[in-house]
CSV table of C-alpha atoms in Angstrom, one decimal:
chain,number,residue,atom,x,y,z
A,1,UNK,CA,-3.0,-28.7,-8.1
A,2,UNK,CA,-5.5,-29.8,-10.5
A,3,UNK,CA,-7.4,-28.6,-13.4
A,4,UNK,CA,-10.5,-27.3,-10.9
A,5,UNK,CA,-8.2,-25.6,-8.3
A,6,UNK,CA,-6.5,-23.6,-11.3
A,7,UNK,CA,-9.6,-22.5,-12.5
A,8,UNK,CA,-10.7,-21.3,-9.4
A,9,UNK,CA,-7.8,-19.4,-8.8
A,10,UNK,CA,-8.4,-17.6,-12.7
A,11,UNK,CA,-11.6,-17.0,-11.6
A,12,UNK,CA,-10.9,-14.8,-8.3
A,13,UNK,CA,-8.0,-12.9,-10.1
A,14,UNK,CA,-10.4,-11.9,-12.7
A,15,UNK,CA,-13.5,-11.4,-10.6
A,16,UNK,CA,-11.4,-9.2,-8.0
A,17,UNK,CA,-9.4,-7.6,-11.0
A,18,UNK,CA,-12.5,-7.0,-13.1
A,19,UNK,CA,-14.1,-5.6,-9.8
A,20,UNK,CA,-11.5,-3.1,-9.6
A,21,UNK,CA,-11.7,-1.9,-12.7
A,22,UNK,CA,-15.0,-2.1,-13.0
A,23,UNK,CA,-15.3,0.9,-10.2
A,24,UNK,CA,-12.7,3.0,-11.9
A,25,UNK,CA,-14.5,3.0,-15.0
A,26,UNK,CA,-18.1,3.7,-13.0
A,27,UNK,CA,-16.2,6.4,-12.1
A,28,UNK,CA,-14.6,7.9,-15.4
A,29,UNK,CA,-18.1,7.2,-17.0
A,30,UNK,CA,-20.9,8.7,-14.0
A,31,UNK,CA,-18.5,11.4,-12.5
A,32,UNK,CA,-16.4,14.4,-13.8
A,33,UNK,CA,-13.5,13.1,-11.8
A,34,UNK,CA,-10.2,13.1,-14.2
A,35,UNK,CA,-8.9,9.9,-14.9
A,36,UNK,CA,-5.6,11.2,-13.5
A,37,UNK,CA,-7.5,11.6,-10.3
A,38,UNK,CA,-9.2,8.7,-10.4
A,39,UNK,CA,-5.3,7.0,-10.5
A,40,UNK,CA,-4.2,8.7,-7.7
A,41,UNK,CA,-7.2,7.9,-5.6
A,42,UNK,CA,-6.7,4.3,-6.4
A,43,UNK,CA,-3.2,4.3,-5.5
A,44,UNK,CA,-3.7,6.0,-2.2
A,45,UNK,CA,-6.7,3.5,-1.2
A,46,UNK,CA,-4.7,1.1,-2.0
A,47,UNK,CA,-1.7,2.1,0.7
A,48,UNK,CA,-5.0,3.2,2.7
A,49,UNK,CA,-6.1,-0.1,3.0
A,50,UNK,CA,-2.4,-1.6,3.2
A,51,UNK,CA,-1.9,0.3,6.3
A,52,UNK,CA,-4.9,-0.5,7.9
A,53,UNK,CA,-4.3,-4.1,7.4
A,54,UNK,CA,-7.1,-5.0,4.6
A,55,UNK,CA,-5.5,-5.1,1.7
A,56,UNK,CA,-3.5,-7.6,2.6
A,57,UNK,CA,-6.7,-9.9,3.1
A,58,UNK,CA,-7.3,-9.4,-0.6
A,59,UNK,CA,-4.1,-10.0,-1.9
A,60,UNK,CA,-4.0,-13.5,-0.3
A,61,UNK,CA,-7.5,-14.2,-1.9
A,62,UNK,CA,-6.8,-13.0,-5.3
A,63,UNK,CA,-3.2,-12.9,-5.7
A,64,UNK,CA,-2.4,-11.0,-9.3
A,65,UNK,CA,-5.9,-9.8,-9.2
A,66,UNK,CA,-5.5,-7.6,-6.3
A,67,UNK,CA,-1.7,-6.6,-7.3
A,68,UNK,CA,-2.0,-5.8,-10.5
A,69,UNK,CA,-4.0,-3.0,-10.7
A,70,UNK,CA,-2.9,0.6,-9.3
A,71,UNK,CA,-4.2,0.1,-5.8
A,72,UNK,CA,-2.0,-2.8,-5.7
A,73,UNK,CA,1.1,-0.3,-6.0
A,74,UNK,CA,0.1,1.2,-3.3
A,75,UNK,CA,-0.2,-1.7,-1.4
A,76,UNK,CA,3.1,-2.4,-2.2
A,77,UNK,CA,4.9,0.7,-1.3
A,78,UNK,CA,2.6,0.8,2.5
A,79,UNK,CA,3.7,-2.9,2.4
A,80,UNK,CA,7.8,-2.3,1.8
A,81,UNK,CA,7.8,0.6,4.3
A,82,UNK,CA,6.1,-1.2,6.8
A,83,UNK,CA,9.0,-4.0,6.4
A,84,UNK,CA,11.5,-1.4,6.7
A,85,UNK,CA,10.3,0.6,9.6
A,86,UNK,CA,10.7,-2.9,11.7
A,87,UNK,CA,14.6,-2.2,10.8
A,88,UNK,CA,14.9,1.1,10.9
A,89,UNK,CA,13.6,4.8,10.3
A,90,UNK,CA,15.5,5.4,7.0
A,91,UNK,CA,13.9,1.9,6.0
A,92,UNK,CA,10.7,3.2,6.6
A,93,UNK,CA,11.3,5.8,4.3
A,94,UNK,CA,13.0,4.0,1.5
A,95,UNK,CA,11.6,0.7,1.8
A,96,UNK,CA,8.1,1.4,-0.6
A,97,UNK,CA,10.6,2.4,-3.2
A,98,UNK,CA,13.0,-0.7,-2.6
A,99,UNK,CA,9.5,-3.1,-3.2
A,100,UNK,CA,8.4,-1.4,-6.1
A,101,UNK,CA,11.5,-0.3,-7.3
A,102,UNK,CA,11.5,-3.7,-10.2
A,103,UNK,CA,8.2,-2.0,-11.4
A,104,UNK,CA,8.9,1.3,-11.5
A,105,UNK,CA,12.0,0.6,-13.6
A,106,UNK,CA,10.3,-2.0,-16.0
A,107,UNK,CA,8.1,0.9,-16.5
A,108,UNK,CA,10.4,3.1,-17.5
A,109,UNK,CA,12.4,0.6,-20.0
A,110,UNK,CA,9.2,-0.5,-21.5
A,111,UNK,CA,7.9,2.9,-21.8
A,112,UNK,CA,11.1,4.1,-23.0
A,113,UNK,CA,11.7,1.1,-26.0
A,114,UNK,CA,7.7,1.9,-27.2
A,115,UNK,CA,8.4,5.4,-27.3
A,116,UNK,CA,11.1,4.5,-29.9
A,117,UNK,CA,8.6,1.9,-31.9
A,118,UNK,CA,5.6,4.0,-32.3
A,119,UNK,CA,5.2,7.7,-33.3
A,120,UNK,CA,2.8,10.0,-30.3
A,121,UNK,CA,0.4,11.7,-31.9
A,122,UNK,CA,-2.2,14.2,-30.5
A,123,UNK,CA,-6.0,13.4,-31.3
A,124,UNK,CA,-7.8,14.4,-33.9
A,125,UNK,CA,-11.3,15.9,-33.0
């Protein structure tokens, strides 16, 4: 793979990344829409688009860029239940939590070892 090729592929993670992100904050900064909504709406086009069978087609173009951000856990969780309901019904059920189950737990020790470092604080207005 050389120098060109590498390039190329950091440029379609960011521009699809950035993309993403670029309509989630179009959307906290020209709607009232909560950013908590915003999140969940993200997350659900993402398992949306999973199950429909586009998603996929991004994730193959921009790799990290598409996974990365929210919608791209939702991908994964329509992607691991898909997988599973090929073996089995209880598969189906379990299997979104089986493929994002190394996330969600990195989440929770990372979250849990900066809660210890830094001090929460509310905001001052």
């Amino acid at each position: 793979m050389g120098v060109l090729d590498v390039l190329f592929t950091y440029l379609k993670v960011f521009l699809v990344g950035g993309a993403i992100c670029t309509i989630a904050q179009l959307l906290i900064n020209f709607t009232k829409i909560t950013s908590g909504r915003i999140l969940v709406y993200f997350l659900l086009s993402g398992l949306f688009l999973q199950a429909i069978g586009v998603y996929q087609f991004l994730v193959d173009f921009a790799g990290a860029g598409a996974t990365v951000p929210i919608s791209g856990f939702g991908y994964l969780l329509a992607d691991g239940a898909m997988k599973g309901a090929k073996e089995s019904l209880f598969k189906a059920i379990t299997g979104g939590i089986t493929a994002a189950g190394m996330g969600i737990t990195a989440a929770i020790i990372f979250g849990y070892i900066f809660a210890l470092i830094f001090k929460a604080r509310s905001k001052k207005n």
